[in-house]
mmCIF file of C-alpha atoms and ligand atoms in Angstrom:
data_model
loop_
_atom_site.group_PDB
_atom_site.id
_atom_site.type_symbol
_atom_site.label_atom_id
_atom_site.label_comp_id
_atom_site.label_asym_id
_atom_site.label_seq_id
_atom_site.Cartn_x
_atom_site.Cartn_y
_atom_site.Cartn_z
ATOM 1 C CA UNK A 252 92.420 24.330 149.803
ATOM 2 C CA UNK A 253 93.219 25.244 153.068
ATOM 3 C CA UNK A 254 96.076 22.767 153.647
ATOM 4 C CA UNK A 255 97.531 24.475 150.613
ATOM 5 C CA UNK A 256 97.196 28.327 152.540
ATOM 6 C CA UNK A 257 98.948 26.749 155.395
ATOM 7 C CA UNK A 258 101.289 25.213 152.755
ATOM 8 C CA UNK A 259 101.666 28.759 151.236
ATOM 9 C CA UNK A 260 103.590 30.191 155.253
ATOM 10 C CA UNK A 261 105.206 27.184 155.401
ATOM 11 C CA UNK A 262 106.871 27.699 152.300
ATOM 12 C CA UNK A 263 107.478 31.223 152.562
ATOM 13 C CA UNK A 264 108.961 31.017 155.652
ATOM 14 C CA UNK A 265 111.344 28.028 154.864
ATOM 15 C CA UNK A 266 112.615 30.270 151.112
ATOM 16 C CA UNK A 267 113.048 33.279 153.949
ATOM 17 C CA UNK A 268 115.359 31.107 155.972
ATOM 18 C CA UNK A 269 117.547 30.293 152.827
ATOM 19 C CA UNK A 270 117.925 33.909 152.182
ATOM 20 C CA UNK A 271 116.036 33.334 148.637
ATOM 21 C CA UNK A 272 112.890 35.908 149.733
ATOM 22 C CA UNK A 273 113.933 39.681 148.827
ATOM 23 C CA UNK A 274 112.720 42.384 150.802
ATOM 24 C CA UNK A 275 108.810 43.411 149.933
ATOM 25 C CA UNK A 276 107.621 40.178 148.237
ATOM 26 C CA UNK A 277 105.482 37.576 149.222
ATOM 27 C CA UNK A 278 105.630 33.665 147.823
ATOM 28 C CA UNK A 279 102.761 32.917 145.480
ATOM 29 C CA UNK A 280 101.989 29.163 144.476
ATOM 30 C CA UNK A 281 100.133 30.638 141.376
ATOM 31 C CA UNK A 282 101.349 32.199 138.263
ATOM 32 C CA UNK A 283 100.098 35.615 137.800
ATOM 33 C CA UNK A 284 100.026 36.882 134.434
ATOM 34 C CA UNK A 285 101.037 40.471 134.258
ATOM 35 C CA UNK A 286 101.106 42.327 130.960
ATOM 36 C CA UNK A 287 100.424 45.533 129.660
ATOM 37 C CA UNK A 288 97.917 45.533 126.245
ATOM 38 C CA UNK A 289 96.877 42.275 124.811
ATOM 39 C CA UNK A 290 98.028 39.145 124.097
ATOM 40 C CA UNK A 291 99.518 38.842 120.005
ATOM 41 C CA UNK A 292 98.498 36.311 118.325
ATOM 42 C CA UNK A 293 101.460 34.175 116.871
ATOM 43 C CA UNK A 294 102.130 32.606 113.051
ATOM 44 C CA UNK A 295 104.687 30.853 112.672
ATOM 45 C CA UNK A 296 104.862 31.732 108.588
ATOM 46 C CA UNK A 297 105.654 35.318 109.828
ATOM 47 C CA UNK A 298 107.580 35.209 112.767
ATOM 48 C CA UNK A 299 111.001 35.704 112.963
ATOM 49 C CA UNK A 300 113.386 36.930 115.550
ATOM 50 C CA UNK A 301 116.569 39.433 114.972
ATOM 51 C CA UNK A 302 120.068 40.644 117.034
ATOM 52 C CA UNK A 303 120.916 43.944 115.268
ATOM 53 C CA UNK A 304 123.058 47.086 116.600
ATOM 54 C CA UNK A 305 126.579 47.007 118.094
ATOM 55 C CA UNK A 306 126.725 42.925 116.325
ATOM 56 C CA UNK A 307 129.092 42.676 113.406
ATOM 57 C CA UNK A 308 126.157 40.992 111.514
ATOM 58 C CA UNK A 309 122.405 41.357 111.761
ATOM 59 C CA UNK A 310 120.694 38.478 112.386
ATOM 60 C CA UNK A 311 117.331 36.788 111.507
ATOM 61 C CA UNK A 312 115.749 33.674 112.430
ATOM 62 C CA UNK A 313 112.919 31.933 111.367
ATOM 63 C CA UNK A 314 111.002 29.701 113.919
ATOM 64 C CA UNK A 315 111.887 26.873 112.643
ATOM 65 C CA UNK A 316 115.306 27.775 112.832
ATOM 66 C CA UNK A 317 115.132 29.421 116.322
ATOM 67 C CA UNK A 318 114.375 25.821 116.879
ATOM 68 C CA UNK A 319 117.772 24.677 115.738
ATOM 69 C CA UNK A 320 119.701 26.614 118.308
ATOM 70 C CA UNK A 321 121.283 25.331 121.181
ATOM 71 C CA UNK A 322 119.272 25.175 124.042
ATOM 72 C CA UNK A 323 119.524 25.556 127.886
ATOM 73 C CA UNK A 324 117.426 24.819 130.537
ATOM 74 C CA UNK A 325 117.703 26.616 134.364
ATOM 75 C CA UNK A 326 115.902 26.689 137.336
ATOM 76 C CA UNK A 327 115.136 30.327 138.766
ATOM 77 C CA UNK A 328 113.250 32.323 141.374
ATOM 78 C CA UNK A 329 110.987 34.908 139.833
ATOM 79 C CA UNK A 330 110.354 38.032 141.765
ATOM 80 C CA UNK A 331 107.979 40.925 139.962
ATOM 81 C CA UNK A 332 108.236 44.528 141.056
ATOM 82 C CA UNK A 333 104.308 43.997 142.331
ATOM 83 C CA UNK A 334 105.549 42.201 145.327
ATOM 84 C CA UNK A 335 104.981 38.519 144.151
ATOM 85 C CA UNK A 336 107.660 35.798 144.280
ATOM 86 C CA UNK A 337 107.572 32.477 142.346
ATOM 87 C CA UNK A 338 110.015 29.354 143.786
ATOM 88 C CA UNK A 339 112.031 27.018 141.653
ATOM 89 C CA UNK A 340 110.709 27.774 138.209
ATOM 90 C CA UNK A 341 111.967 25.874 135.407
ATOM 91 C CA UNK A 342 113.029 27.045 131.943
ATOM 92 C CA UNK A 343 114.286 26.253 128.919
ATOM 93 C CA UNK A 344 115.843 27.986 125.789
ATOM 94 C CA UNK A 345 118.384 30.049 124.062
ATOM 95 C CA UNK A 346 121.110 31.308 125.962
ATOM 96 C CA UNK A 347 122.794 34.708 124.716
ATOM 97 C CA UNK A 348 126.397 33.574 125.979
ATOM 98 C CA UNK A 349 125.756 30.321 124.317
ATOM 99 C CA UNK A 350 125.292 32.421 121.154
ATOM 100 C CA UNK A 351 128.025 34.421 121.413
ATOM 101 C CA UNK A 352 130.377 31.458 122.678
ATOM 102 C CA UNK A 353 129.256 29.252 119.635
ATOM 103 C CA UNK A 354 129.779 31.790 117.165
ATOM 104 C CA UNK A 355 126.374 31.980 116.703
ATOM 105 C CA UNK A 356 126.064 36.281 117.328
ATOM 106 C CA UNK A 357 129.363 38.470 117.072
ATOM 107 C CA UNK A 358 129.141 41.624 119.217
ATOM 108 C CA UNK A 359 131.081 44.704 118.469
ATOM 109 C CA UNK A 360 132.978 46.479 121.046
ATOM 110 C CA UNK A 361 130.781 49.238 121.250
ATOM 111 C CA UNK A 362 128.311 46.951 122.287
ATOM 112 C CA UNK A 363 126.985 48.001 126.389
ATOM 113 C CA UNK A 364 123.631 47.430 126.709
ATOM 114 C CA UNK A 365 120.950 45.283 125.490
ATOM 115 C CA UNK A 366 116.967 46.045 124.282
ATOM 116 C CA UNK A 367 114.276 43.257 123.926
ATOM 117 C CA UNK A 368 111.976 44.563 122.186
ATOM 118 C CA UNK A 369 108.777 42.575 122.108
ATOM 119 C CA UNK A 370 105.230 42.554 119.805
ATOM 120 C CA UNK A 371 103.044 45.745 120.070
ATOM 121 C CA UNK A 372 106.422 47.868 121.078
ATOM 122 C CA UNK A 373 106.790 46.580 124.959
ATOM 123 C CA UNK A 374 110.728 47.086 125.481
ATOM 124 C CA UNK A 375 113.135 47.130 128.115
ATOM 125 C CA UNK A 376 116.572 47.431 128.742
ATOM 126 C CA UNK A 377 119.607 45.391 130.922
ATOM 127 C CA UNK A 378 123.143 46.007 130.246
ATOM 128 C CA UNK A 379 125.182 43.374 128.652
ATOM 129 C CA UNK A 380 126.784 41.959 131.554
ATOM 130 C CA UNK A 381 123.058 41.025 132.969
ATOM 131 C CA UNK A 382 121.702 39.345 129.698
ATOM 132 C CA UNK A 383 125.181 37.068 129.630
ATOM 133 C CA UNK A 384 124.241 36.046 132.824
ATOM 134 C CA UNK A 385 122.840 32.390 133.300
ATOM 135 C CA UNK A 386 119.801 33.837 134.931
ATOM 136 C CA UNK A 387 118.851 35.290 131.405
ATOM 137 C CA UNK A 388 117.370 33.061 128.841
ATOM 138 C CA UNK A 389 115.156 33.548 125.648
ATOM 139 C CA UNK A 390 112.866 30.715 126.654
ATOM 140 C CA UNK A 391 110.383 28.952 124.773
ATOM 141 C CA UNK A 392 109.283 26.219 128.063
ATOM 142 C CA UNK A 393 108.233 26.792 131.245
ATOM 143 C CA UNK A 394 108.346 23.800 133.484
ATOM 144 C CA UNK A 395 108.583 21.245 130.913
ATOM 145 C CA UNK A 396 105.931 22.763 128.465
ATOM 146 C CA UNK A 397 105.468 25.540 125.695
ATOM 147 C CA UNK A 398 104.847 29.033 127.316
ATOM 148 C CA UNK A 399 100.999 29.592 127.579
ATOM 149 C CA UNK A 400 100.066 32.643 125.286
ATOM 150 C CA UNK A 401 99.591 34.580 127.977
ATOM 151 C CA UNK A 402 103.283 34.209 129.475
ATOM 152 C CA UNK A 403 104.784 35.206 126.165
ATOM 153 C CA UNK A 404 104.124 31.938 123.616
ATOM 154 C CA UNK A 405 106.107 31.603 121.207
ATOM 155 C CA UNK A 406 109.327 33.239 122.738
ATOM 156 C CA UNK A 407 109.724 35.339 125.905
ATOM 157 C CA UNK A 408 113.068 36.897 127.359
ATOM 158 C CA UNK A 409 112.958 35.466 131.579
ATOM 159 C CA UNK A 410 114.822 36.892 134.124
ATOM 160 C CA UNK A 411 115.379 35.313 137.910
ATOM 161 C CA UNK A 412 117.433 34.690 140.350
ATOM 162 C CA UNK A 413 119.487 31.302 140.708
ATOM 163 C CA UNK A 414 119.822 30.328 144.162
ATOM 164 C CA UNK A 415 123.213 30.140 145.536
ATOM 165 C CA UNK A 416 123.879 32.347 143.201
ATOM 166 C CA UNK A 417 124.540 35.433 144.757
ATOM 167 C CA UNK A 418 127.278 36.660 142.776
ATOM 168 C CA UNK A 419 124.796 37.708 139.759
ATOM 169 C CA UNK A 420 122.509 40.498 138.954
ATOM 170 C CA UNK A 421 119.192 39.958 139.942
ATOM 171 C CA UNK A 422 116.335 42.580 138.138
ATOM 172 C CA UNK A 423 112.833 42.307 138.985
ATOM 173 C CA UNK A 424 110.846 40.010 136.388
ATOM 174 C CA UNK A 425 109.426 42.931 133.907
ATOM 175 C CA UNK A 426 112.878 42.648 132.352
ATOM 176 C CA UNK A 427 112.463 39.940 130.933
ATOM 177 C CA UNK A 428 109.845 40.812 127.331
ATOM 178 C CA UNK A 429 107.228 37.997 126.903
ATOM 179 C CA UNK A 430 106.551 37.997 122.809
ATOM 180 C CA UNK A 431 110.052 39.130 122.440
ATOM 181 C CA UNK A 432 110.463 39.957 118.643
ATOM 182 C CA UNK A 433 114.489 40.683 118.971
ATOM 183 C CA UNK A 434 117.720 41.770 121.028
ATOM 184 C CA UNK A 435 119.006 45.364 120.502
ATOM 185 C CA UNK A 436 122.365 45.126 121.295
ATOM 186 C CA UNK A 437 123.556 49.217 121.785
ATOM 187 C CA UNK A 438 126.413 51.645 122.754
ATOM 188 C CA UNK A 439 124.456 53.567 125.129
ATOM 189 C CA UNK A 440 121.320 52.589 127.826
ATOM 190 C CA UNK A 441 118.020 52.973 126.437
ATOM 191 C CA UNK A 442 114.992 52.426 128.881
ATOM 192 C CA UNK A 443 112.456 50.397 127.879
ATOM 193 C CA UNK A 444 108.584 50.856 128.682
ATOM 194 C CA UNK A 445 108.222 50.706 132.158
ATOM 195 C CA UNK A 446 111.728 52.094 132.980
ATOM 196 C CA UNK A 447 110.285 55.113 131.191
ATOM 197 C CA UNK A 448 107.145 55.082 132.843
ATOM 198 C CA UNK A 449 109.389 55.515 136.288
ATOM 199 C CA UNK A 450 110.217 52.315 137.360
ATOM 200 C CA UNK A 451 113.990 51.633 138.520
ATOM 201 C CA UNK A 452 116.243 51.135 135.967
ATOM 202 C CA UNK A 453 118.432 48.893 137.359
ATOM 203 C CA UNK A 454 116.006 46.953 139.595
ATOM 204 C CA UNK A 455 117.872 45.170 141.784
ATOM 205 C CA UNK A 456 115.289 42.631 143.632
ATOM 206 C CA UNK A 457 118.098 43.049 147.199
ATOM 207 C CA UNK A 458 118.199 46.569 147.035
ATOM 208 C CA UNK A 459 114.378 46.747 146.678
ATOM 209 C CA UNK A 460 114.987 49.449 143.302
ATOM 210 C CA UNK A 461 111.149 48.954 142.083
ATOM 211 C CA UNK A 462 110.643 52.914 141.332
ATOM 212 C CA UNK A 463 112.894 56.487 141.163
ATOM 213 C CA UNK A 464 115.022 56.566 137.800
ATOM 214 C CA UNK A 465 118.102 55.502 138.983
ATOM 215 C CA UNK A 466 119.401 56.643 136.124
HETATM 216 N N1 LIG B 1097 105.622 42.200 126.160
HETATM 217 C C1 LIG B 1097 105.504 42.395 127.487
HETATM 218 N N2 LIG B 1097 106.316 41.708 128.306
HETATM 219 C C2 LIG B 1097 106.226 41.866 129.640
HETATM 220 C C3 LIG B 1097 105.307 42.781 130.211
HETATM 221 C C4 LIG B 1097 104.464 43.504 129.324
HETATM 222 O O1 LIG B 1097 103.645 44.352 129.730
HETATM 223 N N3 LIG B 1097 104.585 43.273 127.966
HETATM 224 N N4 LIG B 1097 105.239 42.920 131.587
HETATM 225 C C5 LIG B 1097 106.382 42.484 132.372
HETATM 226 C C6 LIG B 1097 106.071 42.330 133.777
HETATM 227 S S1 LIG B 1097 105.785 43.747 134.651
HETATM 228 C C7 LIG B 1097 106.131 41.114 134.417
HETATM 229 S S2 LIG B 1097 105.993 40.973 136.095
HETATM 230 C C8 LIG B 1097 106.263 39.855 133.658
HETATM 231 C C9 LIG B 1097 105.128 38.932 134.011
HETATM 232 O O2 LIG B 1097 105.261 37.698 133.384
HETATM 233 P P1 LIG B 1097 104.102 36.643 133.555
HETATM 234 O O3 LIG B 1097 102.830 37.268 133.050
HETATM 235 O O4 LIG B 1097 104.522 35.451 132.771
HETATM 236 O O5 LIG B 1097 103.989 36.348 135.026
HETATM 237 O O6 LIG B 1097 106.258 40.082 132.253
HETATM 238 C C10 LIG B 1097 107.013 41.196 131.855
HETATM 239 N N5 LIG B 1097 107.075 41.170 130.432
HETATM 240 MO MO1 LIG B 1098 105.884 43.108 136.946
#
């Protein structure tokens, strides 16, 4: 217990030498589970998951097909807005340049900005540079297991930063939907729940842009 406190610096200290801590957060060795409204309860005879908007045609998966998709796994730093940072987290899933590489989604070229929109109407919004990114994934593990219903089981959009990766666009975690129900693709930026509630809207973990519109 305490070994794992003194752990907790040691750790922190060694991700702040590597440049992977952003301004404001702290390393945690837990998983905090952060959610507004209560956890939906999933059936997989109901479920499905859609990409409609700016796509030239709607789709609509079931689970089982979901399944069927390509998958990807990457390892990411997660960093939420509340000033907690989480190391090397794995995940697997569905890429969205996969998709559109594969032929799997085809976007039209009015197509800017993406919504996840998840069960009970949580939603928020990246633009479609960010979701093509490899630090973007509709994952259904988390280190090596289903999500816990509490981090989004079945299907949760994740959002993190790769280290070494500096190149890419790194939001804070709450852009990523847990429960994600299906991908907006749209012609013009739409905030999503908390972006409306004030938080940044681009949210740039470096540039510290947790609240003030920015847009
Ligand atoms: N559907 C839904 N997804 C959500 C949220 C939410 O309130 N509802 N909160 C976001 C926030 S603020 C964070 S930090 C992460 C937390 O994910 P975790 O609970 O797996 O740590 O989920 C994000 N996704
Ligand atoms: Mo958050």
């Amino acid at each position: 217990m305490f070994k794992n406190i003194f752990n907790r610096r040691e750790q922190e200290d060694n991700v702040r030498l590597e440049g992977r801590l952003p301004p404001g957060q702290s390393l945690t060795q837990k998983f905090p589970v952060l959610h507004y409204g209560p956890v939906p309860r999933f059936d997989p005879a109901t479920w499905d998951f859609r990409i409609w908007g700016e796509v030239e045609n709607d789709v609509r998966w079931t689970w089982d097909e979901f399944n069927q998709l390509p998958r990807t796994k990457v390892m990411m730093d997660l960093h939420c807005v509340t000033r907690w940072s989480k190391f090397d987290t794995e995940w697997e899933g569905v890429s969205i340049k996969t998709l559109l590489d594969e032929g799997f989604i085809k976007l039209k070229p009015t197509a800017q900005y993406v919504v996840e929109h998840a069960e009970y109407g949580y939603t928020t919004n990246l633009p479609i540079e960010v979701v093509l990114q490899p630090n973007f994934l509709l994952a259904t593990h988390f280190d090596g297991e289903p999500l816990a219903p509490d981090h989004g089981y079945p299907l949760r959009g994740v959002i993190g930063a790769i280290p070494d990766r500096k190149d890419l666009k790194d939001p804070y975690l709450w852009k990523g939907a847990k429960w994600i129900r299906s991908l907006q693709f749209s012609a013009n930026d739409r905030p999503g729940f908390w972006e409306q509630a004030g938080y940044h809207n681009e949210a740039n973990i470096w540039k510290e842009q947790r609240f003030g519109r920015g847009w």
